[in-house]
């Protein structure tokens, strides 16, 4: 994916979430200005026009404003290109309807709400759409505005060259729209530069600490050997012979070393994140029971942004008021078993957070899922093709003794990020008598060539 097609929402979901209040503010300004301009100009005999067309113009600009707010909501991320096109079409329709309602009666163009509405609506797309798309949309709509303004120039009350009217009208479109495009371009460039610098710093820091880590590992191995193996070897050297008890003892030590090595090899970043939260809870004097169910180590295939979003969510859940330290269960299961088999995938539909809903998985609830052993990946040619992306399903269950409104407030910023870096996201709650409310979060993690962003380094 080229730099010109990236957005702030893709590179910095939290920053886009912080910028979301701009969308409702722009929607309110556009709607209020349209209503005010229409009412004010209707009272003027010179500019009195067609009232039904004026009402349709207000309706169109209101729909564009509502669509901007809905499409930019964190739970609807990422912002789709279809919404971008729809907003542009509605804004243009509002402008054309406004001009048609006062055709041959539009004495001034400074008080028209259409050009300003187009520019402000395109400005609201800055955190969510690529800068080139915003700029190209602004250019196309500005050409239409220029053509309509040129045709109406003879009917304006001020006798100046038509180019002056065109300049005034087009400026109202291009000024805010190009400001939004410039914001998007500059911010994307800054984020890419920051990511490049961060990667370079990580590489340098890794090289600096590599020797330190090696020394720590060697020291740990020496400590483990000193506790078991070295005493055994010392006793054998002192006696000058190997007894049957020594052989049995050596077998036990070898088995323990093998178990420790396998345990370390099976750990993933998800285990490390849970271990970090467990240590934090123990430091607070809480004895937790945090469970990770990922026998196939599928979490190892998660991308960097997916890992960061999941780890941040787990940290927020474990530090939330009312958190049940013995309730957190994280499960990663295979979702690609539905590819190429003809079996439909279970539909994940959003449900209100304050309702009780059943987990839409093909298995039973997490607490009763039997261990069916490791799964074998399908060979190329059998089932899904080797080039098909792998789809994993992540399910997090946690008990939080909070009202539904407080749970929504707690999860809102994290859900905005999850909607960007993962697939479909679903949140539901259930409550058994005498137990804390159980919050269930489910989202899809798709891994494949088309999910990786090929970001060009910033030079």
Short mmCIF file of C-alpha atoms in Angstrom, two decimals:
data_model
loop_
_atom_site.label_atom_id
_atom_site.label_comp_id
_atom_site.label_asym_id
_atom_site.label_seq_id
_atom_site.Cartn_x
_atom_site.Cartn_y
_atom_site.Cartn_z
CA UNK A 1 0.00 0.00 0.00
CA UNK A 2 1.48 3.34 -1.07
CA UNK A 3 1.91 6.29 1.20
CA UNK A 4 -0.75 8.30 -0.64
CA UNK A 5 -3.41 5.68 0.14
CA UNK A 6 -2.76 5.56 3.89
CA UNK A 7 -4.84 7.41 6.48
CA UNK A 8 -4.46 8.55 10.06
CA UNK A 9 -7.08 6.02 11.10
CA UNK A 10 -4.95 3.18 9.72
CA UNK A 11 -1.64 4.33 11.19
CA UNK A 12 -2.86 5.88 14.44
CA UNK A 13 -6.30 4.56 15.45
CA UNK A 14 -6.16 6.26 18.85
CA UNK A 15 -5.37 9.62 17.24
CA UNK A 16 -8.31 9.21 14.87
CA UNK A 17 -10.48 8.33 17.85
CA UNK A 18 -9.42 11.54 19.58
CA UNK A 19 -10.29 13.49 16.42
CA UNK A 20 -13.79 12.01 16.18
CA UNK A 21 -15.58 14.95 17.96
CA UNK A 22 -14.64 17.04 14.92
CA UNK A 23 -17.18 15.11 12.82
CA UNK A 24 -20.27 15.91 14.97
CA UNK A 25 -19.11 19.53 15.26
CA UNK A 26 -18.82 19.90 11.47
CA UNK A 27 -22.16 18.15 10.98
CA UNK A 28 -23.86 20.56 13.39
CA UNK A 29 -22.26 23.62 11.75
CA UNK A 30 -23.24 22.51 8.25
CA UNK A 31 -26.84 21.71 9.19
CA UNK A 32 -27.41 24.88 11.21
CA UNK A 33 -25.87 27.11 8.54
CA UNK A 34 -28.03 25.51 5.84
CA UNK A 35 -31.23 26.03 7.79
CA UNK A 36 -30.27 29.57 8.79
CA UNK A 37 -29.27 30.61 5.26
CA UNK A 38 -32.46 29.19 3.76
CA UNK A 39 -34.75 30.88 6.29
CA UNK A 40 -32.91 34.21 6.03
CA UNK A 41 -32.97 34.29 2.23
CA UNK A 42 -36.61 33.22 2.05
CA UNK A 43 -37.55 36.37 3.95
CA UNK A 44 -35.84 38.51 1.29
CA UNK A 45 -38.09 39.34 -1.63
CA UNK A 46 -35.17 39.57 -4.05
CA UNK A 47 -33.89 36.04 -3.32
CA UNK A 48 -37.18 34.31 -2.61
CA UNK A 49 -37.12 31.00 -4.44
CA UNK A 50 -38.72 27.59 -4.66
CA UNK A 51 -39.47 26.42 -1.12
CA UNK A 52 -39.78 22.65 -1.89
CA UNK A 53 -36.40 22.61 -3.61
CA UNK A 54 -34.90 24.53 -0.72
CA UNK A 55 -36.30 21.94 1.70
CA UNK A 56 -34.80 19.15 -0.39
CA UNK A 57 -31.44 20.93 -0.30
CA UNK A 58 -31.56 21.08 3.49
CA UNK A 59 -32.53 17.40 3.60
CA UNK A 60 -29.61 16.41 1.38
CA UNK A 61 -27.01 18.33 3.37
CA UNK A 62 -28.46 16.95 6.62
CA UNK A 63 -28.17 13.40 5.30
CA UNK A 64 -24.55 14.06 4.31
CA UNK A 65 -23.83 15.38 7.82
CA UNK A 66 -25.48 12.38 9.47
CA UNK A 67 -23.56 9.98 7.24
CA UNK A 68 -20.29 11.70 8.18
CA UNK A 69 -21.03 11.20 11.87
CA UNK A 70 -22.13 7.58 11.51
CA UNK A 71 -19.31 6.47 9.19
CA UNK A 72 -16.65 8.07 11.40
CA UNK A 73 -17.92 6.46 14.62
CA UNK A 74 -15.21 4.31 16.24
CA UNK A 75 -17.40 1.21 16.23
CA UNK A 76 -17.86 1.54 12.43
CA UNK A 77 -14.14 1.84 11.66
CA UNK A 78 -12.53 1.84 9.20
CA UNK A 79 -14.13 4.64 7.20
CA UNK A 80 -15.27 3.13 3.91
CA UNK A 81 -14.72 4.57 0.46
CA UNK A 82 -18.44 4.14 -0.30
CA UNK A 83 -19.26 6.53 2.56
CA UNK A 84 -16.78 9.03 1.13
CA UNK A 85 -18.47 8.91 -2.27
CA UNK A 86 -21.95 9.11 -0.74
CA UNK A 87 -21.05 12.20 1.29
CA UNK A 88 -19.66 13.90 -1.82
CA UNK A 89 -22.75 13.06 -3.87
CA UNK A 90 -25.15 14.28 -1.16
CA UNK A 91 -23.18 17.49 -0.67
CA UNK A 92 -23.21 18.14 -4.41
CA UNK A 93 -26.93 17.36 -4.59
CA UNK A 94 -27.59 19.84 -1.77
CA UNK A 95 -25.66 22.54 -3.63
CA UNK A 96 -27.46 21.92 -6.94
CA UNK A 97 -30.87 21.86 -5.23
CA UNK A 98 -30.07 25.11 -3.44
CA UNK A 99 -29.06 26.79 -6.70
CA UNK A 100 -32.13 25.42 -8.48
CA UNK A 101 -34.39 26.74 -5.74
CA UNK A 102 -33.16 30.30 -6.35
CA UNK A 103 -32.34 30.15 -10.06
CA UNK A 104 -32.34 33.67 -11.55
CA UNK A 105 -33.04 35.05 -8.04
CA UNK A 106 -29.65 34.49 -6.36
CA UNK A 107 -28.46 38.06 -5.84
CA UNK A 108 -25.37 37.08 -3.79
CA UNK A 109 -23.20 33.99 -3.63
CA UNK A 110 -21.54 34.84 -0.30
CA UNK A 111 -24.64 33.73 1.61
CA UNK A 112 -25.07 30.38 -0.20
CA UNK A 113 -24.57 27.44 2.15
CA UNK A 114 -23.79 24.87 -0.58
CA UNK A 115 -20.09 25.65 -1.28
CA UNK A 116 -19.29 26.05 2.42
CA UNK A 117 -21.06 22.77 3.23
CA UNK A 118 -19.06 20.90 0.58
CA UNK A 119 -15.77 22.25 1.89
CA UNK A 120 -16.54 21.53 5.55
CA UNK A 121 -17.80 18.01 4.88
CA UNK A 122 -14.61 17.20 2.98
CA UNK A 123 -12.62 18.70 5.85
CA UNK A 124 -14.32 16.22 8.18
CA UNK A 125 -12.88 13.34 6.13
CA UNK A 126 -9.27 14.31 6.92
CA UNK A 127 -8.57 11.73 9.68
CA UNK A 128 -10.25 8.89 7.79
CA UNK A 129 -9.55 9.13 4.05
CA UNK A 130 -6.34 9.46 1.97
CA UNK A 131 -5.34 13.00 1.13
CA UNK A 132 -5.36 12.42 -2.61
CA UNK A 133 -8.96 11.23 -2.57
CA UNK A 134 -10.01 14.27 -0.54
CA UNK A 135 -8.16 16.63 -2.88
CA UNK A 136 -9.51 14.97 -6.04
CA UNK A 137 -13.07 15.05 -4.70
CA UNK A 138 -12.66 18.73 -3.86
CA UNK A 139 -11.36 19.44 -7.36
CA UNK A 140 -14.25 17.68 -9.08
CA UNK A 141 -16.91 19.36 -6.96
CA UNK A 142 -15.18 22.74 -7.33
CA UNK A 143 -15.44 22.42 -11.13
CA UNK A 144 -19.19 21.85 -10.86
CA UNK A 145 -19.55 24.82 -8.50
CA UNK A 146 -17.50 26.99 -10.89
CA UNK A 147 -19.66 26.03 -13.88
CA UNK A 148 -22.96 26.72 -12.07
CA UNK A 149 -21.65 30.02 -10.70
CA UNK A 150 -20.47 31.14 -14.15
CA UNK A 151 -23.88 30.46 -15.67
CA UNK A 152 -25.63 32.51 -12.96
CA UNK A 153 -23.20 35.44 -13.05
CA UNK A 154 -25.54 37.73 -15.08
CA UNK A 155 -28.27 37.45 -12.45
CA UNK A 156 -26.18 38.55 -9.43
CA UNK A 157 -26.80 42.00 -8.00
CA UNK A 158 -23.15 43.06 -8.23
CA UNK A 159 -21.86 43.92 -11.70
CA UNK A 160 -18.37 42.39 -11.85
CA UNK A 161 -16.59 39.90 -14.07
CA UNK A 162 -17.97 36.32 -13.79
CA UNK A 163 -14.48 35.13 -12.81
CA UNK A 164 -14.81 37.04 -9.54
CA UNK A 165 -17.97 35.15 -8.59
CA UNK A 166 -16.34 31.86 -9.59
CA UNK A 167 -13.29 32.63 -7.46
CA UNK A 168 -15.41 33.43 -4.41
CA UNK A 169 -17.55 30.29 -4.76
CA UNK A 170 -14.66 27.93 -5.49
CA UNK A 171 -12.61 29.32 -2.61
CA UNK A 172 -15.37 28.34 -0.19
CA UNK A 173 -15.03 24.75 -1.42
CA UNK A 174 -11.28 24.43 -1.81
CA UNK A 175 -10.06 26.28 1.28
CA UNK A 176 -11.38 23.87 3.95
CA UNK A 177 -11.18 20.78 1.71
CA UNK A 178 -7.54 21.30 0.77
CA UNK A 179 -6.75 22.13 4.39
CA UNK A 180 -8.13 18.70 5.32
CA UNK A 181 -6.09 17.04 2.55
CA UNK A 182 -2.94 18.85 3.71
CA UNK A 183 -3.62 17.73 7.29
CA UNK A 184 -4.03 14.12 6.19
CA UNK A 185 -0.88 14.18 4.07
CA UNK A 186 1.28 15.84 6.71
CA UNK A 187 0.07 13.63 9.53
CA UNK A 188 0.54 10.42 7.54
CA UNK A 189 4.06 11.50 6.65
CA UNK A 190 4.84 12.29 10.29
CA UNK A 191 3.48 8.93 11.46
CA UNK A 192 5.50 7.04 8.86
CA UNK A 193 8.64 8.96 9.80
CA UNK A 194 8.01 8.20 13.47
CA UNK A 195 7.52 4.51 12.71
CA UNK A 196 10.75 4.42 10.70
CA UNK A 197 12.67 6.11 13.51
CA UNK A 198 11.10 3.76 16.06
CA UNK A 199 12.09 0.68 14.05
CA UNK A 200 15.63 2.00 13.67
CA UNK A 201 15.84 2.68 17.42
CA UNK A 202 14.51 -0.80 18.20
CA UNK A 203 17.14 -2.39 15.96
CA UNK A 204 19.93 -0.36 17.57
CA UNK A 205 18.67 -1.14 21.05
CA UNK A 206 18.40 -4.83 20.17
CA UNK A 207 22.03 -4.91 19.06
CA UNK A 208 23.11 -3.16 22.25
CA UNK A 209 21.21 -5.51 24.53
CA UNK A 210 21.91 -8.75 22.65
CA UNK A 211 25.13 -9.44 24.56
CA UNK A 212 23.43 -8.59 27.85
CA UNK A 213 20.61 -11.01 27.12
CA UNK A 214 23.06 -13.75 26.16
CA UNK A 215 24.94 -13.27 29.43
CA UNK A 216 21.67 -13.40 31.37
CA UNK A 217 20.63 -16.62 29.63
CA UNK A 218 24.01 -18.22 30.26
CA UNK A 219 23.86 -17.18 33.90
CA UNK A 220 20.38 -18.63 34.27
CA UNK A 221 21.47 -21.91 32.69
CA UNK A 222 24.50 -22.01 34.97
CA UNK A 223 22.27 -21.48 37.99
CA UNK A 224 19.98 -24.32 36.92
CA UNK A 225 22.94 -26.61 36.31
CA UNK A 226 24.45 -25.68 39.65
CA UNK A 227 21.23 -26.64 41.40
CA UNK A 228 20.96 -30.15 39.98
CA UNK A 229 23.45 -31.31 37.36
CA UNK A 230 26.71 -30.08 38.88
CA UNK A 231 26.12 -31.72 42.29
CA UNK A 232 25.37 -34.99 40.51
CA UNK A 233 28.56 -34.80 38.46
CA UNK A 234 30.56 -33.86 41.56
CA UNK A 235 29.26 -36.87 43.47
CA UNK A 236 30.03 -39.20 40.54
CA UNK A 237 33.60 -37.87 40.32
CA UNK A 238 34.12 -38.22 44.05
CA UNK A 239 32.93 -41.84 44.04
CA UNK A 240 34.59 -42.77 40.79
CA UNK A 241 31.63 -44.82 39.63
CA UNK A 242 28.07 -44.44 38.34
CA UNK A 243 25.33 -46.15 40.30
CA UNK A 244 21.79 -47.05 39.29
CA UNK A 245 20.50 -44.19 41.47
CA UNK A 246 22.72 -41.77 39.53
CA UNK A 247 21.21 -42.97 36.25
CA UNK A 248 17.68 -42.48 37.57
CA UNK A 249 18.56 -39.07 38.94
CA UNK A 250 20.15 -38.02 35.64
CA UNK A 251 17.02 -39.11 33.77
CA UNK A 252 14.85 -37.00 36.05
CA UNK A 253 17.11 -33.96 35.57
CA UNK A 254 17.13 -34.43 31.79
CA UNK A 255 13.32 -34.67 31.74
CA UNK A 256 13.03 -31.48 33.80
CA UNK A 257 15.39 -29.61 31.47
CA UNK A 258 13.45 -30.84 28.44
CA UNK A 259 10.14 -29.73 29.97
CA UNK A 260 11.58 -26.30 30.72
CA UNK A 261 12.87 -25.91 27.16
CA UNK A 262 9.55 -26.99 25.63
CA UNK A 263 7.66 -24.67 27.95
CA UNK A 264 9.77 -21.72 26.82
CA UNK A 265 9.41 -22.68 23.15
CA UNK A 266 5.61 -22.88 23.40
CA UNK A 267 5.27 -19.38 24.83
CA UNK A 268 4.00 -16.57 22.59
CA UNK A 269 3.58 -12.84 23.03
CA UNK A 270 0.07 -13.58 24.32
CA UNK A 271 1.47 -15.71 27.13
CA UNK A 272 3.94 -12.94 27.91
CA UNK A 273 1.13 -10.36 28.04
CA UNK A 274 -0.91 -12.54 30.41
CA UNK A 275 2.17 -13.18 32.54
CA UNK A 276 2.74 -9.43 32.77
CA UNK A 277 -0.83 -8.81 33.92
CA UNK A 278 -0.60 -11.70 36.38
CA UNK A 279 2.56 -10.21 37.88
CA UNK A 280 0.88 -6.80 38.17
CA UNK A 281 -2.09 -8.34 40.00
CA UNK A 282 0.21 -10.27 42.34
CA UNK A 283 2.03 -7.03 43.12
CA UNK A 284 -1.33 -5.58 44.20
CA UNK A 285 -1.89 -8.52 46.54
CA UNK A 286 -4.39 -10.28 44.26
CA UNK A 287 -4.03 -13.95 43.35
CA UNK A 288 -5.37 -14.22 39.79
CA UNK A 289 -6.40 -17.11 37.56
CA UNK A 290 -5.81 -15.95 34.00
CA UNK A 291 -6.18 -18.62 31.30
CA UNK A 292 -4.81 -18.66 27.73
CA UNK A 293 -6.23 -21.29 25.37
CA UNK A 294 -4.01 -21.26 22.28
CA UNK A 295 -2.70 -24.83 21.85
CA UNK A 296 -1.72 -24.24 18.20
CA UNK A 297 0.23 -21.05 18.99
CA UNK A 298 -1.90 -19.18 16.44
CA UNK A 299 -1.25 -15.88 18.23
CA UNK A 300 2.32 -15.99 16.92
CA UNK A 301 0.99 -15.02 13.46
CA UNK A 302 -0.59 -11.77 14.71
CA UNK A 303 0.76 -8.54 13.26
CA UNK A 304 2.40 -5.90 15.44
CA UNK A 305 -0.66 -3.64 15.59
CA UNK A 306 -2.90 -6.60 16.42
CA UNK A 307 -0.61 -7.64 19.26
CA UNK A 308 -0.45 -4.12 20.65
CA UNK A 309 -4.23 -3.67 20.51
CA UNK A 310 -4.89 -7.02 22.22
CA UNK A 311 -2.29 -6.44 24.93
CA UNK A 312 -3.70 -2.96 25.63
CA UNK A 313 -7.21 -4.37 25.89
CA UNK A 314 -6.08 -7.07 28.32
CA UNK A 315 -4.33 -4.46 30.44
CA UNK A 316 -7.46 -2.33 30.56
CA UNK A 317 -9.63 -5.29 31.55
CA UNK A 318 -7.28 -6.45 34.31
CA UNK A 319 -7.05 -2.95 35.79
CA UNK A 320 -10.77 -2.14 35.49
CA UNK A 321 -12.86 -1.56 38.63
CA UNK A 322 -14.92 -4.61 39.47
CA UNK A 323 -12.59 -6.98 37.60
CA UNK A 324 -12.88 -10.60 38.71
CA UNK A 325 -9.25 -11.84 38.86
CA UNK A 326 -10.36 -15.46 38.41
CA UNK A 327 -12.49 -14.95 35.30
CA UNK A 328 -10.24 -13.90 32.41
CA UNK A 329 -10.07 -16.47 29.60
CA UNK A 330 -8.43 -15.75 26.23
CA UNK A 331 -8.96 -18.24 23.43
CA UNK A 332 -7.54 -18.22 19.90
CA UNK A 333 -9.14 -20.73 17.55
CA UNK A 334 -8.91 -21.52 13.86
CA UNK A 335 -11.34 -19.65 11.66
CA UNK A 336 -10.05 -20.96 8.32
CA UNK A 337 -11.81 -24.29 8.86
CA UNK A 338 -14.80 -22.68 7.10
CA UNK A 339 -12.82 -21.89 3.94
CA UNK A 340 -13.39 -24.20 1.01
CA UNK A 341 -15.62 -26.57 2.96
CA UNK A 342 -18.96 -25.17 1.88
CA UNK A 343 -19.99 -24.70 5.49
CA UNK A 344 -21.17 -21.16 6.25
CA UNK A 345 -19.35 -19.24 8.90
CA UNK A 346 -21.32 -18.38 12.01
CA UNK A 347 -22.67 -14.85 11.71
CA UNK A 348 -21.18 -12.40 14.16
CA UNK A 349 -23.77 -9.69 14.64
CA UNK A 350 -23.46 -6.83 17.04
CA UNK A 351 -25.73 -6.96 20.03
CA UNK A 352 -26.37 -4.26 22.62
CA UNK A 353 -23.90 -4.37 25.45
CA UNK A 354 -26.61 -4.45 28.08
CA UNK A 355 -28.33 -7.57 26.78
CA UNK A 356 -27.73 -11.25 27.26
CA UNK A 357 -26.59 -13.05 24.15
CA UNK A 358 -25.13 -16.40 23.26
CA UNK A 359 -21.61 -16.75 21.96
CA UNK A 360 -21.98 -17.47 18.21
CA UNK A 361 -19.23 -20.04 17.90
CA UNK A 362 -19.41 -23.59 16.66
CA UNK A 363 -18.13 -24.82 20.01
CA UNK A 364 -19.54 -24.69 23.50
CA UNK A 365 -18.68 -21.84 25.90
CA UNK A 366 -15.05 -21.38 26.79
CA UNK A 367 -15.20 -22.92 30.20
CA UNK A 368 -16.37 -26.26 28.82
CA UNK A 369 -14.30 -26.47 25.63
CA UNK A 370 -12.50 -29.83 25.56
CA UNK A 371 -8.90 -30.03 24.42
CA UNK A 372 -9.09 -31.78 21.09
CA UNK A 373 -5.33 -31.78 20.57
CA UNK A 374 -3.30 -29.89 18.03
CA UNK A 375 -4.81 -29.23 14.64
CA UNK A 376 -3.03 -29.98 11.40
CA UNK A 377 -2.80 -27.25 8.81
CA UNK A 378 -4.44 -28.15 5.51
CA UNK A 379 -1.96 -29.06 2.81
CA UNK A 380 -1.96 -27.09 -0.44
CA UNK A 381 -4.58 -28.47 -2.75
CA UNK A 382 -6.66 -29.90 0.08
CA UNK A 383 -9.35 -27.44 1.10
CA UNK A 384 -8.23 -23.81 0.99
CA UNK A 385 -5.37 -22.90 -1.33
CA UNK A 386 -2.00 -22.20 0.20
CA UNK A 387 -2.19 -18.53 -0.81
CA UNK A 388 -5.51 -17.97 0.99
CA UNK A 389 -5.27 -15.82 4.11
CA UNK A 390 -5.55 -17.51 7.46
CA UNK A 391 -8.44 -16.45 9.63
CA UNK A 392 -8.29 -16.81 13.42
CA UNK A 393 -11.03 -16.10 15.92
CA UNK A 394 -10.16 -14.46 19.23
CA UNK A 395 -12.56 -14.71 22.14
CA UNK A 396 -12.02 -12.95 25.47
CA UNK A 397 -14.29 -13.61 28.44
CA UNK A 398 -13.98 -11.62 31.64
CA UNK A 399 -16.13 -10.91 34.66
CA UNK A 400 -16.55 -7.20 35.43
CA UNK A 401 -18.96 -6.06 38.12
CA UNK A 402 -19.94 -2.75 36.51
CA UNK A 403 -23.13 -1.33 35.00
CA UNK A 404 -23.51 -1.73 31.26
CA UNK A 405 -22.96 1.99 30.70
CA UNK A 406 -19.67 1.90 32.61
CA UNK A 407 -18.54 -1.16 30.64
CA UNK A 408 -19.31 0.65 27.39
CA UNK A 409 -17.30 3.66 28.52
CA UNK A 410 -14.40 1.40 29.48
CA UNK A 411 -14.31 -0.47 26.18
CA UNK A 412 -15.16 2.37 23.78
CA UNK A 413 -11.60 3.57 23.00
CA UNK A 414 -10.28 0.03 22.64
CA UNK A 415 -13.13 -1.07 20.40
CA UNK A 416 -12.35 1.82 18.06
CA UNK A 417 -8.83 0.41 17.65
CA UNK A 418 -10.00 -3.21 17.36
CA UNK A 419 -12.35 -2.29 14.52
CA UNK A 420 -9.35 -0.96 12.57
CA UNK A 421 -6.75 -3.70 13.15
CA UNK A 422 -9.10 -6.70 13.28
CA UNK A 423 -12.12 -7.91 11.36
CA UNK A 424 -15.63 -8.10 12.70
CA UNK A 425 -15.88 -7.22 16.38
CA UNK A 426 -18.72 -8.30 18.65
CA UNK A 427 -19.36 -7.49 22.32
CA UNK A 428 -22.00 -9.17 24.45
CA UNK A 429 -22.77 -9.64 28.13
CA UNK A 430 -24.47 -12.32 30.15
CA UNK A 431 -25.23 -12.62 33.82
CA UNK A 432 -25.98 -15.72 35.85
CA UNK A 433 -27.77 -15.43 39.20
CA UNK A 434 -25.35 -14.73 42.01
CA UNK A 435 -22.38 -14.13 39.67
CA UNK A 436 -20.69 -11.10 38.19
CA UNK A 437 -21.62 -10.00 34.67
CA UNK A 438 -19.58 -11.85 32.06
CA UNK A 439 -18.36 -9.70 29.16
CA UNK A 440 -17.48 -11.52 25.94
CA UNK A 441 -15.46 -9.91 23.15
CA UNK A 442 -15.01 -11.68 19.83
CA UNK A 443 -13.03 -10.52 16.81
CA UNK A 444 -11.44 -12.01 13.70
CA UNK A 445 -7.72 -11.85 12.95
CA UNK A 446 -6.93 -12.32 9.27
CA UNK A 447 -3.33 -13.03 8.25
CA UNK A 448 -2.15 -13.00 4.68
CA UNK A 449 -0.34 -10.95 2.05
CA UNK A 450 -3.29 -8.61 1.53
CA UNK A 451 -3.46 -7.78 5.22
CA UNK A 452 0.14 -6.64 5.46
CA UNK A 453 0.76 -2.99 4.70
CA UNK A 454 3.75 -2.49 2.48
CA UNK A 455 4.78 0.90 3.84
CA UNK A 456 7.54 2.66 2.00
CA UNK A 457 10.27 3.96 4.28
CA UNK A 458 10.41 7.72 4.69
CA UNK A 459 13.66 9.17 3.41
#
